[in-house]
Tab-separated table of C-alpha atoms in Angstrom:
chain	number	residue	atom	x	y	z
A	4	MET	CA	24.578	4.019	-10.034
A	5	LEU	CA	24.372	5.188	-6.418
A	6	ARG	CA	20.569	5.234	-6.539
A	7	ARG	CA	20.528	1.651	-7.842
A	8	ALA	CA	22.909	0.506	-5.086
A	9	LEU	CA	20.763	2.222	-2.444
A	10	SER	CA	17.658	0.585	-3.910
A	11	HIS	CA	19.286	-2.850	-3.692
A	12	CYS	CA	20.267	-2.161	-0.058
A	13	ALA	CA	16.709	-1.052	0.784
A	14	ILE	CA	15.261	-4.174	-0.857
A	15	ALA	CA	17.706	-6.409	1.040
A	16	LEU	CA	16.682	-4.666	4.269
A	17	PHE	CA	12.964	-5.198	3.524
A	18	TRP	CA	13.688	-8.876	2.852
A	19	LEU	CA	15.564	-9.295	6.147
A	20	LEU	CA	12.891	-7.450	8.112
A	21	HIS	CA	10.081	-9.653	6.796
A	22	PHE	CA	11.310	-12.450	9.084
A	23	LEU	CA	10.594	-10.367	12.203
A	24	PRO	CA	7.345	-10.655	14.163
A	25	LEU	CA	4.748	-8.029	13.282
A	26	GLN	CA	4.976	-6.416	16.740
A	27	ILE	CA	8.706	-5.731	16.304
A	28	LEU	CA	8.174	-4.441	12.766
A	29	ALA	CA	5.534	-2.068	14.136
A	30	VAL	CA	7.908	-0.587	16.709
A	31	LEU	CA	10.720	-0.235	14.159
A	32	GLY	CA	8.306	1.241	11.615
A	33	HIS	CA	7.066	3.828	14.093
A	34	GLY	CA	10.693	4.831	14.689
A	35	VAL	CA	11.328	5.120	10.941
A	36	GLY	CA	8.162	7.169	10.580
A	37	TYR	CA	9.184	9.563	13.332
A	38	LEU	CA	12.543	10.046	11.589
A	39	LEU	CA	10.675	10.757	8.342
A	40	TYR	CA	8.629	13.344	10.228
A	41	LEU	CA	11.763	15.021	11.580
A	42	LEU	CA	13.732	14.912	8.305
A	43	GLY	CA	10.962	15.334	5.712
A	44	ARG	CA	10.441	19.078	5.979
A	45	GLN	CA	8.575	19.417	2.661
A	46	ARG	CA	6.230	16.458	3.342
A	47	ARG	CA	5.708	17.656	6.906
A	48	THR	CA	4.623	21.063	5.578
A	49	VAL	CA	2.114	19.457	3.190
A	50	VAL	CA	0.656	17.370	6.024
A	51	ARG	CA	0.510	20.418	8.314
A	52	ILE	CA	-1.404	22.475	5.711
A	53	ASN	CA	-3.817	19.606	4.950
A	54	LEU	CA	-4.541	19.130	8.646
A	55	GLU	CA	-5.144	22.872	9.058
A	56	TRP	CA	-7.703	22.769	6.235
A	57	CYS	CA	-9.404	19.580	7.410
A	58	PHE	CA	-9.336	20.204	11.159
A	59	PRO	CA	-9.412	23.982	11.762
A	60	HIS	CA	-11.088	23.414	15.145
A	61	LEU	CA	-8.061	21.504	16.503
A	62	SER	CA	-5.187	23.254	18.196
A	63	GLU	CA	-1.770	23.372	16.536
A	64	GLY	CA	-0.506	20.861	19.106
A	65	GLU	CA	-3.350	18.435	18.360
A	66	ARG	CA	-2.698	18.687	14.628
A	67	ARG	CA	1.013	18.111	15.265
A	68	GLN	CA	0.166	14.911	17.160
A	69	LEU	CA	-2.002	13.762	14.227
A	70	ALA	CA	0.873	14.484	11.830
A	71	ILE	CA	3.328	12.497	13.942
A	72	ALA	CA	0.856	9.592	14.182
A	73	HIS	CA	0.468	9.668	10.386
A	74	PHE	CA	4.226	9.560	9.797
A	75	LYS	CA	4.604	6.694	12.289
A	76	THR	CA	1.929	4.726	10.451
A	77	LEU	CA	3.627	5.547	7.148
A	78	GLY	CA	6.936	4.207	8.476
A	79	ARG	CA	5.248	1.047	9.659
A	80	SER	CA	3.508	0.508	6.317
A	81	LEU	CA	6.827	0.904	4.485
A	82	LEU	CA	8.564	-1.735	6.589
A	83	GLU	CA	5.600	-4.098	6.323
A	84	ARG	CA	5.983	-4.163	2.509
A	85	GLY	CA	8.503	-6.963	3.016
A	86	LEU	CA	5.761	-9.070	4.602
A	87	LEU	CA	3.540	-8.508	1.578
A	88	TRP	CA	6.309	-9.257	-0.907
A	89	TRP	CA	7.886	-12.368	0.658
A	90	SER	CA	5.799	-13.873	3.487
A	91	SER	CA	3.986	-17.136	2.957
A	92	LYS	CA	0.283	-17.189	2.173
A	93	GLU	CA	-0.313	-18.876	5.529
A	94	ARG	CA	1.382	-16.075	7.452
A	95	LEU	CA	-0.464	-13.400	5.482
A	96	ASP	CA	-3.775	-15.195	6.091
A	97	ARG	CA	-3.109	-14.873	9.815
A	98	LEU	CA	-2.223	-11.173	9.533
A	99	ILE	CA	-4.782	-9.838	7.007
A	100	ARG	CA	-8.512	-10.033	7.634
A	101	VAL	CA	-10.954	-9.377	4.777
A	102	GLU	CA	-14.460	-8.596	5.985
A	103	GLY	CA	-17.295	-9.362	3.585
A	104	ALA	CA	-15.379	-11.921	1.491
A	105	ASP	CA	-18.308	-14.380	1.763
A	106	LYS	CA	-20.713	-11.750	0.417
A	107	ILE	CA	-18.378	-10.995	-2.501
A	108	ARG	CA	-18.032	-14.711	-3.241
A	109	SER	CA	-21.796	-15.245	-3.227
A	110	LEU	CA	-22.307	-12.312	-5.616
A	111	LEU	CA	-19.625	-13.615	-7.962
A	112	ASP	CA	-21.032	-17.147	-7.828
A	113	ALA	CA	-24.419	-15.679	-8.816
A	114	GLY	CA	-22.807	-14.000	-11.839
A	115	THR	CA	-22.991	-10.472	-10.423
A	116	PRO	CA	-19.959	-8.319	-11.210
A	117	VAL	CA	-18.357	-6.651	-8.195
A	118	MET	CA	-16.380	-3.412	-8.157
A	119	LEU	CA	-14.423	-2.286	-5.112
A	120	LEU	CA	-13.286	1.306	-4.795
A	121	ALA	CA	-10.397	1.752	-2.392
A	122	PRO	CA	-9.151	5.146	-1.241
A	123	HIS	CA	-5.380	5.309	-1.018
A	124	PHE	CA	-4.707	4.867	2.650
A	125	LEU	CA	-1.522	3.435	4.079
A	126	ALA	CA	-2.884	-0.118	4.272
A	127	LEU	CA	-3.988	-0.187	0.625
A	128	ASP	CA	-1.360	-2.735	-0.423
A	129	ALA	CA	-2.142	-5.004	2.537
A	130	GLY	CA	-5.821	-4.888	1.582
A	131	GLY	CA	-4.903	-5.578	-2.037
A	132	VAL	CA	-2.911	-8.659	-1.039
A	133	GLY	CA	-5.796	-9.842	1.132
A	134	ILE	CA	-8.162	-9.536	-1.847
A	135	ALA	CA	-5.673	-11.127	-4.282
A	136	MET	CA	-5.357	-14.180	-2.020
A	137	ARG	CA	-9.130	-14.699	-2.274
A	138	PHE	CA	-10.200	-13.441	-5.716
A	139	ASP	CA	-8.847	-12.785	-9.184
A	140	SER	CA	-9.118	-9.122	-10.124
A	141	VAL	CA	-8.297	-6.264	-12.428
A	142	SER	CA	-6.758	-3.212	-10.792
A	143	ILE	CA	-5.210	0.067	-11.812
A	144	TYR	CA	-1.531	0.501	-11.152
A	145	ALA	CA	0.652	3.623	-11.142
A	146	ALA	CA	4.236	3.003	-12.226
A	147	GLN	CA	6.820	3.873	-9.585
A	148	THR	CA	9.686	6.211	-10.412
A	149	ASN	CA	12.256	3.701	-9.157
A	150	PRO	CA	12.389	0.764	-11.643
A	151	LEU	CA	13.574	-1.772	-9.030
A	152	ILE	CA	10.793	-0.854	-6.610
A	153	ASP	CA	8.326	-0.836	-9.510
A	154	LYS	CA	9.331	-4.387	-10.487
A	155	LEU	CA	9.099	-5.578	-6.882
A	156	LEU	CA	5.668	-4.002	-6.375
A	157	LEU	CA	4.353	-5.592	-9.572
A	158	ARG	CA	5.732	-8.981	-8.581
A	159	GLY	CA	4.260	-8.605	-5.091
A	160	ARG	CA	0.829	-7.710	-6.454
A	161	ASN	CA	0.872	-10.705	-8.810
A	162	ARG	CA	1.912	-13.306	-6.228
A	163	PHE	CA	-1.537	-14.775	-5.727
A	164	GLY	CA	-4.261	-15.781	-8.156
A	165	ASN	CA	-4.836	-14.356	-11.613
A	166	GLN	CA	-4.316	-10.614	-11.221
A	167	GLN	CA	-4.401	-8.179	-14.121
A	168	LEU	CA	-2.696	-4.851	-13.463
A	169	LEU	CA	-3.492	-2.032	-15.864
A	170	SER	CA	-1.458	1.141	-16.081
A	171	ARG	CA	-3.147	4.297	-14.855
A	172	GLN	CA	-2.050	5.797	-18.174
A	173	ASP	CA	-4.338	3.306	-19.978
A	174	GLY	CA	-7.287	5.164	-18.484
A	175	VAL	CA	-10.578	4.035	-17.030
A	176	ARG	CA	-11.904	2.697	-20.356
A	177	ALA	CA	-9.262	-0.052	-20.473
A	178	THR	CA	-10.272	-1.106	-16.984
A	179	VAL	CA	-13.976	-1.141	-17.802
A	180	ARG	CA	-13.265	-3.145	-20.999
A	181	ALA	CA	-11.279	-5.698	-18.969
A	182	MET	CA	-14.083	-6.038	-16.468
A	183	LYS	CA	-16.792	-6.308	-19.152
A	184	ALA	CA	-14.749	-9.018	-20.860
A	185	GLY	CA	-15.463	-11.119	-17.777
A	186	ALA	CA	-12.029	-12.668	-17.733
A	187	LEU	CA	-11.531	-11.734	-14.108
A	188	GLU	CA	-13.897	-11.602	-11.194
A	189	PHE	CA	-13.859	-7.974	-10.110
A	190	LEU	CA	-12.093	-4.669	-10.182
A	191	THR	CA	-10.162	-2.931	-7.442
A	192	LYS	CA	-9.248	0.677	-8.075
A	193	PRO	CA	-7.089	2.777	-5.785
A	194	PHE	CA	-7.711	6.498	-6.156
A	195	ALA	CA	-3.973	7.274	-6.150
A	196	GLU	CA	-0.557	5.735	-5.709
A	197	GLU	CA	2.492	7.147	-3.972
A	198	THR	CA	6.118	6.625	-4.827
A	199	LEU	CA	7.931	4.655	-2.137
A	200	LEU	CA	11.535	5.688	-2.777
């Protein structure tokens, strides 16, 4: 019951924040991210170990600065979800740039299937919305542990065009079958999904 109430409060906050200019959201998001860095001991440890493995030549202080920058960007991406879920198409068109859309369109118009592989970086959902506003697609989706957030993410990803979201549990074959069926223009596949709340 408490978790559901907190989820509703978080969703209401995201909705209110989506009215703010992007620059203000960025500042607030960086603050939220820094708090996550300070309070998220377990996540901070995972990031610290990953940075040690990937950047052994950097000093501990340099890796700490990278970790803080990551958490700030994470906080910003969380707050910007409201933009993706509720902003108008016109506003999102101004905020999200898709490079190579003309090339994709020309390939599709020539009957050539297109597959995009997208690593799971913090701007994955923004990129997905940018693609969905321009093309119909099939993509793989990982269910979120919070049912309210899961429903909101699904609704947000289906706002534009004819999107088909397949469960990660359905496996790659279901995705390939959907693409071969030719019902939709191309496939976007994130390598992984993270739980928001």
